[in-house]
Amino acid sequence: MKKTKLLILFLVCVHAALAEDGYKMWLRYAPIPTSTLLQQYRRQITGIIIYGNSPTLRAAREELNTALPAMLQSPIPEIKTLRNGALIASPLSSLPSALKSIAIKEVQQLDSTGYLLLSTTANGKQITLITAKDDIGVLYGVFALLRKIQTQQNILQLKEWSSPKIKLRLLNHWDNLNRYVERGYAGISIWNWHTLPSYIDQRYIDYARFNASIGINGTVLNNVNANATVLTSEWLLKVAAIANTLRPYGIKVFLSARFSAPIEIGHLSTADPLNDSVRAWWQQKAKEIYQLIPDFGGFLVKANSEGQPGPQSYHRTHADGANLLADALAPYGGIVMWRAFVYDPKATDRFKQAYEEFTPLDGSFHSNVMVQVKNGPIDFQPREPFSPLLGAMPKTPLLPEFQLTQEYLGQGTHLVYMSPLFREVLQSDTYSNGPHSTVAAIADGSLLHHQLTAIAGVSNIGNERNWTGHPFGQANWYAFGRLAWDHSLSSENIGKEWIQQTFGCNQATDTILSMMMGSRETLVNYMTPLGLHHIMGNGHHYGPAPWSNHAPRADWDPVYYHRADSNGIGFDRTATGSGALLQYQPAVQQLYADSNKCEDKFLLWFHHVSWQHRMHSGRTLWQELCFKYNEGVMGVRHMQQQWNNIKQYINQEQFHQVSQLLALQEQEAVWWRDACLSYFSTISRLAIPVGMEQPAHSLQYYQQLHFPYAPGN
Ligand code: BDP
């Protein structure tokens, strides 16, 4: 006994002494400080019983064995018989009958992957029960209990059950096979294809743990700008090795499929979806995949978009293309996620295109096809109205796509907590089936009773030690998973959970939460206030370039989006302009149609208004624009102060890292403000109000900055 105690003490000291490099993210399992709560946990959990022995239950056991002794700083042995303080983690079917009858009522209410946490008495012993219909539910329950302990909540009278609202909760990796990550700001891809399938990096297992801990249950391994090589027999073995590693954690593997693969690796002369040889090729490919990966999830496809091949090259529709792949996967239960991210340089307004191309196809997709729709009509901007396609295809299950990697939100250097962005979109009412037709209700299938339900987040993960580059990028991965499981959770609660698990439960929590909660609005203010959008540098999308008008396509140019001229600024999308607003339901149109009533935050999305336009604040548009840009810069400075105030609670390494990043963010916020206002001031011929900080450089200076090696491009 003495020896074990000593060993634990030693381990605890080593744990504390080891520098926190962020690798463990929200699963740090730091020792709970001595307190009555710690005493309670120690009384409450004295031993572990797991009935059953599947790979998933072994993962659950391992997690408990790692986490509990570390947090409780006392040995928590595996035991065979019930005693006071037994923690039981097992699927309902494996429980002894006495326990089964205690839990059966609640478990029946769960879906196949939900979990139940219950404090109860059995055979006169006080126990904690984690149970579910299936092993994966048990693993989710284990993570839920560990989250409670990490966030130092009472676990005395647990009676809590939870099932995910959305069935498929997916990460989309934009990882190329050479490990370059498109729009990646956290190093290269974690998938080391070269050493697969023989070498299984510990990172793959930890990746699975992190994802399972927040309920992510699917991952698309490769970039939507796909390389057909991943579908060759040699590479499928590598994919199978990843699938085998992730499977115990309930995570299914999917691939981005290149539509022209039958030509590129199948040596056919066409990829025409109605051609018999092409159909046979995909069927054979699906068969091969399922022999290696029996639970393969399916394909994600970007077709006829930004130069990717697709069915339109053969005068076929998106539905023809999607159905081709869907038919090949159907015998095995696989699905196709067909992306609606399409736009044509000839279109009058890029905003309108996905809707125009896809709504006529509603009803023509086979039953295992989902259409994947970006959250906004343009492209993952700091703020967008919800995509009008969401709600406009009632016969087709739609799957909203968010972007966790911060392509347009400060990339690798800006602290931006994106949960408020996700929530803003999920809570938006599309009115597509009357009031309360929220995007969330479309995603979870409740609005139109779709059985296939999913949500996707473009991953922000790379091989940097802390996974996401910016330490606060972890919060976006975390929040996405938590909201995918339960979109009714608040950003505050999710943020608080993340902070406490990541930085410990201490007096810094409220300050960090306040930094996070304001951060997205702050970014919108210093980048694209009042409904401006897509005014970042061409191609790499780093930094401001509202003057830019030389792209190969007009709809890649900022001037296309802000339309500033001597009269005013903004994109008229009302009936008098491009008419994009008419793609929404009348109730939504009403919100935005009148430039005097439209919320400031969407004003320039829908209206071209004069520089003198009177804003809700009483200021003119020009004054308001200056005011907002300034507010953004001040917001970053405020975050810097807040961070400095909590220095004593944060470990040195992390404190220093975030301080430096915030300093960079401040410089870049100033740059955004000064470059944009300098430029807009030459167009409006109005001066930046006296008393406001004035740009340090001339407009020409900002215009000549260029970034040939900006990351992720
Ligand atoms: C844009 C990115 C581009 C992606 C594209 C997509 O700039 O790299 O390939 O989206 O989603 O945001 O397909």
GROMACS .gro file of N, CA, C and O in nm, residues 233-342:
model
  440
  233SER      N    1  -0.597   0.043  -5.474
  233SER     CA    2  -0.593  -0.069  -5.378
  233SER      C    3  -0.485  -0.047  -5.273
  233SER      O    4  -0.505  -0.075  -5.155
  234GLU      N    5  -0.372   0.004  -5.316
  234GLU     CA    6  -0.261   0.025  -5.223
  234GLU      C    7  -0.300   0.123  -5.111
  234GLU      O    8  -0.272   0.101  -4.994
  235TRP      N    9  -0.367   0.231  -5.151
  235TRP     CA   10  -0.402   0.332  -5.051
  235TRP      C   11  -0.520   0.289  -4.966
  235TRP      O   12  -0.531   0.329  -4.850
  236LEU      N   13  -0.607   0.208  -5.022
  236LEU     CA   14  -0.720   0.164  -4.941
  236LEU      C   15  -0.672   0.083  -4.820
  236LEU      O   16  -0.736   0.084  -4.714
  237LEU      N   17  -0.557   0.017  -4.834
  237LEU     CA   18  -0.503  -0.056  -4.719
  237LEU      C   19  -0.465   0.043  -4.607
  237LEU      O   20  -0.481   0.015  -4.489
  238LYS      N   21  -0.415   0.157  -4.649
  238LYS     CA   22  -0.378   0.260  -4.551
  238LYS      C   23  -0.505   0.315  -4.484
  238LYS      O   24  -0.511   0.335  -4.363
  239VAL      N   25  -0.606   0.337  -4.567
  239VAL     CA   26  -0.733   0.388  -4.514
  239VAL      C   27  -0.790   0.286  -4.414
  239VAL      O   28  -0.838   0.322  -4.306
  240ALA      N   29  -0.778   0.157  -4.451
  240ALA     CA   30  -0.832   0.052  -4.362
  240ALA      C   31  -0.758   0.052  -4.229
  240ALA      O   32  -0.820   0.030  -4.123
  241ALA      N   33  -0.629   0.079  -4.231
  241ALA     CA   34  -0.553   0.081  -4.106
  241ALA      C   35  -0.603   0.194  -4.015
  241ALA      O   36  -0.616   0.177  -3.893
  242ILE      N   37  -0.633   0.308  -4.075
  242ILE     CA   38  -0.688   0.418  -3.994
  242ILE      C   39  -0.827   0.378  -3.942
  242ILE      O   40  -0.860   0.397  -3.825
  243ALA      N   41  -0.907   0.320  -4.032
  243ALA     CA   42  -1.043   0.281  -3.992
  243ALA      C   43  -1.038   0.183  -3.873
  243ALA      O   44  -1.116   0.194  -3.779
  244ASN      N   45  -0.943   0.089  -3.879
  244ASN     CA   46  -0.931  -0.008  -3.769
  244ASN      C   47  -0.895   0.060  -3.638
  244ASN      O   48  -0.940   0.020  -3.530
  245THR      N   49  -0.813   0.164  -3.648
  245THR     CA   50  -0.769   0.235  -3.528
  245THR      C   51  -0.882   0.318  -3.467
  245THR      O   52  -0.896   0.327  -3.345
  246LEU      N   53  -0.964   0.376  -3.555
  246LEU     CA   54  -1.069   0.465  -3.504
  246LEU      C   55  -1.196   0.390  -3.461
  246LEU      O   56  -1.275   0.440  -3.382
  247ARG      N   57  -1.212   0.268  -3.516
  247ARG     CA   58  -1.338   0.195  -3.496
  247ARG      C   59  -1.377   0.176  -3.350
  247ARG      O   60  -1.493   0.199  -3.313
  248PRO      N   61  -1.283   0.135  -3.261
  248PRO     CA   62  -1.325   0.116  -3.121
  248PRO      C   63  -1.384   0.242  -3.059
  248PRO      O   64  -1.459   0.234  -2.963
  249TYR      N   65  -1.350   0.356  -3.115
  249TYR     CA   66  -1.399   0.483  -3.059
  249TYR      C   67  -1.526   0.530  -3.129
  249TYR      O   68  -1.567   0.645  -3.115
  250GLY      N   69  -1.585   0.440  -3.208
  250GLY     CA   70  -1.713   0.473  -3.271
  250GLY      C   71  -1.701   0.568  -3.387
  250GLY      O   72  -1.799   0.634  -3.423
  251ILE      N   73  -1.583   0.577  -3.446
  251ILE     CA   74  -1.564   0.673  -3.555
  251ILE      C   75  -1.551   0.600  -3.688
  251ILE      O   76  -1.464   0.514  -3.706
  252LYS      N   77  -1.640   0.637  -3.780
  252LYS     CA   78  -1.638   0.577  -3.913
  252LYS      C   79  -1.554   0.662  -4.006
  252LYS      O   80  -1.555   0.785  -3.998
  253VAL      N   81  -1.489   0.594  -4.098
  253VAL     CA   82  -1.407   0.664  -4.196
  253VAL      C   83  -1.485   0.684  -4.326
  253VAL      O   84  -1.557   0.596  -4.371
  254PHE      N   85  -1.468   0.803  -4.383
  254PHE     CA   86  -1.525   0.838  -4.514
  254PHE      C   87  -1.411   0.888  -4.602
  254PHE      O   88  -1.307   0.929  -4.551
  255LEU      N   89  -1.433   0.892  -4.732
  255LEU     CA   90  -1.332   0.948  -4.822
  255LEU      C   91  -1.395   1.051  -4.914
  255LEU      O   92  -1.512   1.037  -4.954
  256SER      N   93  -1.316   1.152  -4.950
  256SER     CA   94  -1.356   1.241  -5.058
  256SER      C   95  -1.324   1.167  -5.188
  256SER      O   96  -1.212   1.120  -5.207
  257ALA      N   97  -1.425   1.155  -5.273
  257ALA     CA   98  -1.405   1.080  -5.397
  257ALA      C   99  -1.392   1.177  -5.514
  257ALA      O  100  -1.470   1.272  -5.526
  258ARG      N  101  -1.294   1.151  -5.598
  258ARG     CA  102  -1.278   1.234  -5.717
  258ARG      C  103  -1.365   1.176  -5.828
  258ARG      O  104  -1.356   1.057  -5.860
  259PHE      N  105  -1.447   1.264  -5.883
  259PHE     CA  106  -1.548   1.214  -5.977
  259PHE      C  107  -1.486   1.149  -6.101
  259PHE      O  108  -1.542   1.056  -6.158
  260SER      N  109  -1.368   1.196  -6.138
  260SER     CA  110  -1.303   1.142  -6.257
  260SER      C  111  -1.214   1.022  -6.227
  260SER      O  112  -1.136   0.979  -6.313
  261ALA      N  113  -1.225   0.965  -6.107
  261ALA     CA  114  -1.141   0.850  -6.072
  261ALA      C  115  -1.150   0.735  -6.172
  261ALA      O  116  -1.048   0.671  -6.201
  262PRO      N  117  -1.268   0.707  -6.230
  262PRO     CA  118  -1.273   0.596  -6.327
  262PRO      C  119  -1.177   0.618  -6.445
  262PRO      O  120  -1.127   0.521  -6.503
  263ILE      N  121  -1.152   0.744  -6.477
  263ILE     CA  122  -1.057   0.772  -6.585
  263ILE      C  123  -0.915   0.764  -6.530
  263ILE      O  124  -0.828   0.696  -6.585
  264GLU      N  125  -0.893   0.831  -6.418
  264GLU     CA  126  -0.757   0.847  -6.369
  264GLU      C  127  -0.696   0.719  -6.314
  264GLU      O  128  -0.578   0.693  -6.335
  265ILE      N  129  -0.774   0.642  -6.241
  265ILE     CA  130  -0.714   0.518  -6.189
  265ILE      C  131  -0.781   0.394  -6.248
  265ILE      O  132  -0.731   0.284  -6.235
  266GLY      N  133  -0.896   0.414  -6.315
  266GLY     CA  134  -0.966   0.298  -6.372
  266GLY      C  135  -0.939   0.282  -6.521
  266GLY      O  136  -0.983   0.185  -6.581
  267HIS      N  137  -0.869   0.381  -6.578
  267HIS     CA  138  -0.830   0.378  -6.720
  267HIS      C  139  -0.949   0.367  -6.814
  267HIS      O  140  -0.938   0.312  -6.922
  268LEU      N  141  -1.063   0.419  -6.773
  268LEU     CA  142  -1.176   0.427  -6.865
  268LEU      C  143  -1.163   0.559  -6.943
  268LEU      O  144  -1.088   0.648  -6.903
  269SER      N  145  -1.240   0.568  -7.050
  269SER     CA  146  -1.226   0.690  -7.129
  269SER      C  147  -1.325   0.797  -7.084
  269SER      O  148  -1.323   0.909  -7.132
  270THR      N  149  -1.413   0.763  -6.992
  270THR     CA  150  -1.515   0.859  -6.948
  270THR      C  151  -1.548   0.837  -6.801
  270THR      O  152  -1.520   0.730  -6.745
  271ALA      N  153  -1.607   0.942  -6.741
  271ALA     CA  154  -1.659   0.926  -6.605
  271ALA      C  155  -1.809   0.957  -6.605
  271ALA      O  156  -1.869   0.985  -6.502
  272ASP      N  157  -1.868   0.954  -6.724
  272ASP     CA  158  -2.011   0.982  -6.741
  272ASP      C  159  -2.094   0.894  -6.648
  272ASP      O  160  -2.088   0.771  -6.655
  273PRO      N  161  -2.172   0.956  -6.562
  273PRO     CA  162  -2.245   0.878  -6.462
  273PRO      C  163  -2.347   0.781  -6.521
  273PRO      O  164  -2.389   0.687  -6.452
  274LEU      N  165  -2.387   0.801  -6.644
  274LEU     CA  166  -2.486   0.709  -6.702
  274LEU      C  167  -2.420   0.599  -6.788
  274LEU      O  168  -2.489   0.517  -6.847
  275ASN      N  169  -2.289   0.600  -6.791
  275ASN     CA  170  -2.219   0.499  -6.871
  275ASN      C  171  -2.207   0.368  -6.793
  275ASN      O  172  -2.171   0.367  -6.675
  276ASP      N  173  -2.234   0.257  -6.858
  276ASP     CA  174  -2.237   0.129  -6.787
  276ASP      C  175  -2.101   0.090  -6.729
  276ASP      O  176  -2.093   0.036  -6.619
  277SER      N  177  -1.994   0.114  -6.805
  277SER     CA  178  -1.862   0.076  -6.752
  277SER      C  179  -1.827   0.160  -6.630
  277SER      O  180  -1.764   0.112  -6.535
  278VAL      N  181  -1.869   0.286  -6.634
  278VAL     CA  182  -1.841   0.374  -6.519
  278VAL      C  183  -1.918   0.324  -6.396
  278VAL      O  184  -1.863   0.313  -6.286
  279ARG      N  185  -2.042   0.288  -6.419
  279ARG     CA  186  -2.123   0.237  -6.307
  279ARG      C  187  -2.061   0.109  -6.251
  279ARG      O  188  -2.051   0.092  -6.129
  280ALA      N  189  -2.018   0.023  -6.343
  280ALA     CA  190  -1.959  -0.104  -6.298
  280ALA      C  191  -1.829  -0.077  -6.221
  280ALA      O  192  -1.799  -0.144  -6.121
  281TRP      N  193  -1.754   0.022  -6.269
  281TRP     CA  194  -1.628   0.053  -6.201
  281TRP      C  195  -1.653   0.097  -6.057
  281TRP      O  196  -1.588   0.048  -5.963
  282TRP      N  197  -1.749   0.185  -6.037
  282TRP     CA  198  -1.777   0.233  -5.900
  282TRP      C  199  -1.831   0.119  -5.813
  282TRP      O  200  -1.801   0.109  -5.695
  283GLN      N  201  -1.912   0.034  -5.877
  283GLN     CA  202  -1.966  -0.079  -5.797
  283GLN      C  203  -1.853  -0.170  -5.750
  283GLN      O  204  -1.850  -0.213  -5.634
  284GLN      N  205  -1.760  -0.196  -5.840
  284GLN     CA  206  -1.646  -0.281  -5.805
  284GLN      C  207  -1.561  -0.213  -5.697
  284GLN      O  208  -1.515  -0.276  -5.602
  285LYS      N  209  -1.546  -0.083  -5.712
  285LYS     CA  210  -1.464  -0.008  -5.614
  285LYS      C  211  -1.530  -0.014  -5.476
  285LYS      O  212  -1.464  -0.037  -5.374
  286ALA      N  213  -1.661   0.003  -5.475
  286ALA     CA  214  -1.731  -0.001  -5.346
  286ALA      C  215  -1.714  -0.139  -5.282
  286ALA      O  216  -1.688  -0.151  -5.162
  287LYS      N  217  -1.725  -0.242  -5.365
  287LYS     CA  218  -1.710  -0.378  -5.314
  287LYS      C  219  -1.571  -0.396  -5.251
  287LYS      O  220  -1.557  -0.449  -5.140
  288GLU      N  221  -1.473  -0.349  -5.322
  288GLU     CA  222  -1.334  -0.360  -5.272
  288GLU      C  223  -1.319  -0.286  -5.138
  288GLU      O  224  -1.261  -0.339  -5.043
  289ILE      N  225  -1.375  -0.167  -5.133
  289ILE     CA  226  -1.364  -0.088  -5.009
  289ILE      C  227  -1.429  -0.162  -4.892
  289ILE      O  228  -1.371  -0.175  -4.784
  290TYR      N  229  -1.550  -0.213  -4.916
  290TYR     CA  230  -1.622  -0.276  -4.805
  290TYR      C  231  -1.561  -0.410  -4.764
  290TYR      O  232  -1.579  -0.453  -4.650
  291GLN      N  233  -1.487  -0.471  -4.855
  291GLN     CA  234  -1.416  -0.593  -4.811
  291GLN      C  235  -1.309  -0.557  -4.709
  291GLN      O  236  -1.283  -0.631  -4.615
  292LEU      N  237  -1.249  -0.442  -4.729
  292LEU     CA  238  -1.143  -0.399  -4.637
  292LEU      C  239  -1.198  -0.329  -4.514
  292LEU      O  240  -1.143  -0.338  -4.404
  293ILE      N  241  -1.304  -0.252  -4.536
  293ILE     CA  242  -1.359  -0.166  -4.429
  293ILE      C  243  -1.511  -0.188  -4.424
  293ILE      O  244  -1.587  -0.114  -4.486
  294PRO      N  245  -1.556  -0.288  -4.351
  294PRO     CA  246  -1.699  -0.325  -4.356
  294PRO      C  247  -1.792  -0.213  -4.311
  294PRO      O  248  -1.909  -0.211  -4.350
  295ASP      N  249  -1.741  -0.121  -4.228
  295ASP     CA  250  -1.828  -0.012  -4.181
  295ASP      C  251  -1.791   0.121  -4.247
  295ASP      O  252  -1.818   0.228  -4.191
  296PHE      N  253  -1.731   0.115  -4.363
  296PHE     CA  254  -1.695   0.239  -4.434
  296PHE      C  255  -1.818   0.330  -4.445
  296PHE      O  256  -1.927   0.284  -4.477
  297GLY      N  257  -1.797   0.461  -4.419
  297GLY     CA  258  -1.912   0.551  -4.412
  297GLY      C  259  -1.967   0.593  -4.547
  297GLY      O  260  -2.088   0.599  -4.566
  298GLY      N  261  -1.877   0.623  -4.641
  298GLY     CA  262  -1.923   0.666  -4.773
  298GLY      C  263  -1.834   0.774  -4.830
  298GLY      O  264  -1.721   0.795  -4.784
  299PHE      N  265  -1.889   0.844  -4.931
  299PHE     CA  266  -1.809   0.943  -5.004
  299PHE      C  267  -1.861   1.085  -4.981
  299PHE      O  268  -1.982   1.108  -4.973
  300LEU      N  269  -1.765   1.176  -4.977
  300LEU     CA  270  -1.795   1.319  -4.984
  300LEU      C  271  -1.747   1.364  -5.122
  300LEU      O  272  -1.639   1.325  -5.164
  301VAL      N  273  -1.829   1.446  -5.190
  301VAL     CA  274  -1.790   1.483  -5.326
  301VAL      C  275  -1.807   1.633  -5.350
  301VAL      O  276  -1.912   1.691  -5.324
  302LYS      N  277  -1.699   1.690  -5.401
  302LYS     CA  278  -1.704   1.828  -5.453
  302LYS      C  279  -1.695   1.814  -5.604
  302LYS      O  280  -1.594   1.767  -5.656
  303ALA      N  281  -1.802   1.849  -5.672
  303ALA     CA  282  -1.804   1.828  -5.817
  303ALA      C  283  -1.846   1.956  -5.888
  303ALA      O  284  -1.931   2.031  -5.839
  304ASN      N  285  -1.787   1.977  -6.005
  304ASN     CA  286  -1.816   2.097  -6.084
  304ASN      C  287  -1.813   2.222  -5.998
  304ASN      O  288  -1.905   2.305  -6.000
  305SER      N  289  -1.707   2.233  -5.924
  305SER     CA  290  -1.688   2.349  -5.839
  305SER      C  291  -1.539   2.379  -5.836
  305SER      O  292  -1.459   2.288  -5.817
  306GLU      N  293  -1.504   2.503  -5.860
  306GLU     CA  294  -1.365   2.546  -5.857
  306GLU      C  295  -1.275   2.449  -5.934
  306GLU      O  296  -1.169   2.409  -5.888
  307GLY      N  297  -1.321   2.409  -6.050
  307GLY     CA  298  -1.236   2.328  -6.138
  307GLY      C  299  -1.240   2.178  -6.111
  307GLY      O  300  -1.175   2.101  -6.183
  308GLN      N  301  -1.314   2.134  -6.012
  308GLN     CA  302  -1.321   1.989  -5.988
  308GLN      C  303  -1.410   1.923  -6.093
  308GLN      O  304  -1.509   1.980  -6.137
  309PRO      N  305  -1.374   1.800  -6.133
  309PRO     CA  306  -1.456   1.730  -6.232
  309PRO      C  307  -1.593   1.695  -6.173
  309PRO      O  308  -1.609   1.688  -6.052
  310GLY      N  309  -1.689   1.672  -6.262
  310GLY     CA  310  -1.822   1.638  -6.213
  310GLY      C  311  -1.913   1.599  -6.327
  310GLY      O  312  -1.873   1.602  -6.444
  311PRO      N  313  -2.036   1.564  -6.295
  311PRO     CA  314  -2.129   1.514  -6.395
  311PRO      C  315  -2.164   1.616  -6.503
  311PRO      O  316  -2.199   1.580  -6.615
  312GLN      N  317  -2.154   1.745  -6.469
  312GLN     CA  318  -2.193   1.846  -6.569
  312GLN      C  319  -2.102   1.843  -6.691
  312GLN      O  320  -2.143   1.885  -6.799
  313SER      N  321  -1.981   1.791  -6.672
  313SER     CA  322  -1.891   1.780  -6.788
  313SER      C  323  -1.952   1.686  -6.893
  313SER      O  324  -1.909   1.683  -7.008
  314TYR      N  325  -2.048   1.602  -6.850
  314TYR     CA  326  -2.114   1.508  -6.943
  314TYR      C  327  -2.260   1.548  -6.963
  314TYR      O  328  -2.343   1.464  -7.000
  315HIS      N  329  -2.289   1.674  -6.935
  315HIS     CA  330  -2.426   1.726  -6.946
  315HIS      C  331  -2.524   1.646  -6.859
  315HIS      O  332  -2.638   1.622  -6.896
  316ARG      N  333  -2.473   1.599  -6.746
  316ARG     CA  334  -2.560   1.532  -6.649
  316ARG      C  335  -2.574   1.625  -6.529
  316ARG      O  336  -2.496   1.718  -6.513
  317THR      N  337  -2.668   1.591  -6.442
  317THR     CA  338  -2.693   1.679  -6.327
  317THR      C  339  -2.616   1.630  -6.204
  317THR      O  340  -2.564   1.518  -6.201
  318HIS      N  341  -2.616   1.715  -6.102
  318HIS     CA  342  -2.558   1.675  -5.974
  318HIS      C  343  -2.627   1.548  -5.923
  318HIS      O  344  -2.564   1.462  -5.864
  319ALA      N  345  -2.757   1.539  -5.947
  319ALA     CA  346  -2.830   1.420  -5.899
  319ALA      C  347  -2.780   1.295  -5.971
  319ALA      O  348  -2.760   1.190  -5.909
  320ASP      N  349  -2.758   1.305  -6.102
  320ASP     CA  350  -2.705   1.189  -6.175
  320ASP      C  351  -2.571   1.145  -6.114
  320ASP      O  352  -2.545   1.026  -6.096
  321GLY      N  353  -2.489   1.244  -6.085
  321GLY     CA  354  -2.357   1.213  -6.029
  321GLY      C  355  -2.367   1.151  -5.891
  321GLY      O  356  -2.305   1.048  -5.861
  322ALA      N  357  -2.447   1.213  -5.807
  322ALA     CA  358  -2.459   1.164  -5.669
  322ALA      C  359  -2.521   1.024  -5.668
  322ALA      O  360  -2.478   0.935  -5.593
  323ASN      N  361  -2.622   1.003  -5.752
  323ASN     CA  362  -2.691   0.874  -5.752
  323ASN      C  363  -2.600   0.761  -5.801
  323ASN      O  364  -2.611   0.647  -5.755
  324LEU      N  365  -2.512   0.794  -5.892
  324LEU     CA  366  -2.416   0.693  -5.939
  324LEU      C  367  -2.338   0.634  -5.821
  324LEU      O  368  -2.329   0.512  -5.803
  325LEU      N  369  -2.284   0.724  -5.740
  325LEU     CA  370  -2.203   0.678  -5.626
  325LEU      C  371  -2.292   0.616  -5.518
  325LEU      O  372  -2.256   0.516  -5.455
  326ALA      N  373  -2.409   0.677  -5.500
  326ALA     CA  374  -2.501   0.627  -5.397
  326ALA      C  375  -2.543   0.483  -5.429
  326ALA      O  376  -2.549   0.398  -5.339
  327ASP      N  377  -2.567   0.455  -5.555
  327ASP     CA  378  -2.608   0.319  -5.593
  327ASP      C  379  -2.496   0.219  -5.565
  327ASP      O  380  -2.521   0.105  -5.524
  328ALA      N  381  -2.373   0.262  -5.589
  328ALA     CA  382  -2.260   0.171  -5.564
  328ALA      C  383  -2.246   0.141  -5.415
  328ALA      O  384  -2.211   0.029  -5.375
  329LEU      N  385  -2.276   0.241  -5.332
  329LEU     CA  386  -2.256   0.224  -5.187
  329LEU      C  387  -2.377   0.160  -5.117
  329LEU      O  388  -2.364   0.101  -5.009
  330ALA      N  389  -2.493   0.174  -5.180
  330ALA     CA  390  -2.619   0.134  -5.114
  330ALA      C  391  -2.620  -0.009  -5.061
  330ALA      O  392  -2.665  -0.032  -4.948
  331PRO      N  393  -2.568  -0.108  -5.136
  331PRO     CA  394  -2.576  -0.245  -5.085
  331PRO      C  395  -2.505  -0.262  -4.951
  331PRO      O  396  -2.532  -0.357  -4.876
  332TYR      N  397  -2.415  -0.170  -4.920
  332TYR     CA  398  -2.335  -0.185  -4.797
  332TYR      C  399  -2.375  -0.084  -4.690
  332TYR      O  400  -2.312  -0.075  -4.586
  333GLY      N  401  -2.474  -0.003  -4.720
  333GLY     CA  402  -2.519   0.095  -4.621
  333GLY      C  403  -2.441   0.226  -4.621
  333GLY      O  404  -2.454   0.306  -4.529
  334GLY      N  405  -2.361   0.249  -4.726
  334GLY     CA  406  -2.284   0.373  -4.731
  334GLY      C  407  -2.367   0.489  -4.783
  334GLY      O  408  -2.472   0.470  -4.844
  335ILE      N  409  -2.320   0.610  -4.757
  335ILE     CA  410  -2.393   0.729  -4.805
  335ILE      C  411  -2.302   0.819  -4.888
  335ILE      O  412  -2.179   0.807  -4.885
  336VAL      N  413  -2.367   0.908  -4.961
  336VAL     CA  414  -2.294   1.010  -5.038
  336VAL      C  415  -2.330   1.146  -4.981
  336VAL      O  416  -2.447   1.175  -4.957
  337MET      N  417  -2.227   1.226  -4.956
  337MET     CA  418  -2.250   1.364  -4.914
  337MET      C  419  -2.205   1.451  -5.032
  337MET      O  420  -2.085   1.460  -5.059
  338TRP      N  421  -2.300   1.502  -5.102
  338TRP     CA  422  -2.272   1.575  -5.226
  338TRP      C  423  -2.273   1.723  -5.195
  338TRP      O  424  -2.373   1.776  -5.147
  339ARG      N  425  -2.163   1.791  -5.221
  339ARG     CA  426  -2.155   1.931  -5.178
  339ARG      C  427  -2.227   2.026  -5.274
  339ARG      O  428  -2.222   2.008  -5.396
  340ALA      N  429  -2.290   2.125  -5.214
  340ALA     CA  430  -2.362   2.225  -5.293
  340ALA      C  431  -2.279   2.352  -5.309
  340ALA      O  432  -2.332   2.456  -5.348
  341PHE      N  433  -2.151   2.344  -5.278
  341PHE     CA  434  -2.065   2.462  -5.290
  341PHE      C  435  -2.025   2.480  -5.436
  341PHE      O  436  -1.923   2.431  -5.481
  342VAL      N  437  -2.112   2.544  -5.512
  342VAL     CA  438  -2.086   2.563  -5.654
  342VAL      C  439  -2.106   2.711  -5.686
  342VAL      O  440  -2.189   2.777  -5.626
   0.00000   0.00000   0.00000
